Coordinates of C-alpha atoms in Angstrom, one line a residue:
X1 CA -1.9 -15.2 4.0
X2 CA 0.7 -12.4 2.2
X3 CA 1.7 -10.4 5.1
X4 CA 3.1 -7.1 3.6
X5 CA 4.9 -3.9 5.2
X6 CA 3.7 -0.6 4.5
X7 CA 7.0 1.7 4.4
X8 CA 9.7 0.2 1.8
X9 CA 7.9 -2.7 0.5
X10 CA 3.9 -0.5 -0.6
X11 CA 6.0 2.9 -0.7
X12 CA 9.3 3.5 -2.2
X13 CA 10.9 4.5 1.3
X14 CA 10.2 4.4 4.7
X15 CA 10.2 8.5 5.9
X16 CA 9.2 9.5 2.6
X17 CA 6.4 6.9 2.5
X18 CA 5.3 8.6 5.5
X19 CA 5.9 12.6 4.3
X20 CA 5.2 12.5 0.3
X21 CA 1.6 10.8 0.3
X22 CA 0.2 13.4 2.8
X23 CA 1.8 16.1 0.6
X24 CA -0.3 14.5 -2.5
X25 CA 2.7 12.7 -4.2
X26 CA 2.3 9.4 -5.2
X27 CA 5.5 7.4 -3.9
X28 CA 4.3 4.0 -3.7
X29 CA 6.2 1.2 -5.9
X30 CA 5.5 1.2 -9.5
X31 CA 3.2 -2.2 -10.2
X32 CA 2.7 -2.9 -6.4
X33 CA -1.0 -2.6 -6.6
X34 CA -1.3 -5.1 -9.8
X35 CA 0.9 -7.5 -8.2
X36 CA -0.9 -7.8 -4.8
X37 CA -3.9 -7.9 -7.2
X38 CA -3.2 -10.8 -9.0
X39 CA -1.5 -12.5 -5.7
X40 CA -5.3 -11.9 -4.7
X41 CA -6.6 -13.1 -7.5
X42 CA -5.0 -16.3 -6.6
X43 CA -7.1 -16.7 -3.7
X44 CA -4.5 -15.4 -0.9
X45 CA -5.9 -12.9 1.5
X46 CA -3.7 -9.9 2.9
X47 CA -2.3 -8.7 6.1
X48 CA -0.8 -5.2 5.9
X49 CA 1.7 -4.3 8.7
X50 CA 3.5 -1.2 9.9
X51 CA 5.8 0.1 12.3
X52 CA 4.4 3.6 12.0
X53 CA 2.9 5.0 15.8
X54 CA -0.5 4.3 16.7
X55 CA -2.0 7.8 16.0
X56 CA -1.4 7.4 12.5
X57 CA -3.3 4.4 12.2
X58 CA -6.0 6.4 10.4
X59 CA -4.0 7.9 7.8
X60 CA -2.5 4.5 7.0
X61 CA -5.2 3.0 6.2
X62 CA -6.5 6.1 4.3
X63 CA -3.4 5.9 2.4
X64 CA -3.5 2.2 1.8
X65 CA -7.6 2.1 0.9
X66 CA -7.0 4.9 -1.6
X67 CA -3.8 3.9 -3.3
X68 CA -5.3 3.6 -7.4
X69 CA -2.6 3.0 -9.9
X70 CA -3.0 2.8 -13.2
X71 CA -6.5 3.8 -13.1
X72 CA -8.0 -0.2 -12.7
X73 CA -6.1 -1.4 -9.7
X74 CA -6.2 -1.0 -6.2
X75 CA -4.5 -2.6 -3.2
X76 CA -6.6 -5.5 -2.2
X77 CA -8.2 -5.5 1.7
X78 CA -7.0 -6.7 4.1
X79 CA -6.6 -6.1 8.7

């Protein structure tokens, strides 16, 4: 199991991981979906964690299902 934090780790920053994506700007790491890609290709299964409130827990995982990069990779699922 990869347990990985949303804010600083997935995005670039922790209150403009939060701001930018809802504003339509990407500002996730540069590679982060190809890496947790081939980590899953690997056969490890993720766990995505975040200290962001409880009411956002919609948006988060909006955010997180839709992140594309590159055009061919996506984060993998995970709780």
């Amino acid at each position: 199991i990869v347990i990985s934090d949303v804010d600083g780790t997935i995005t670039r920053s922790d209150v403009l991981g939060h701001i930018l994506p809802r504003l339509g700007r990407d500002w996730s790491h540069e590679g982060v979906t190809e890496l947790f890609t081939n980590i899953r290709k690997n056969g490890y299964e993720f766990l995505y964690l975040t200290s962001r409130a409880i009411g956002m827990a919609d948006s988060t995982r909006d955010y997180l299902n839709s992140l594309e990069q590159n055009e061919n990779y996506r984060l993998p699922d995970g709780p």
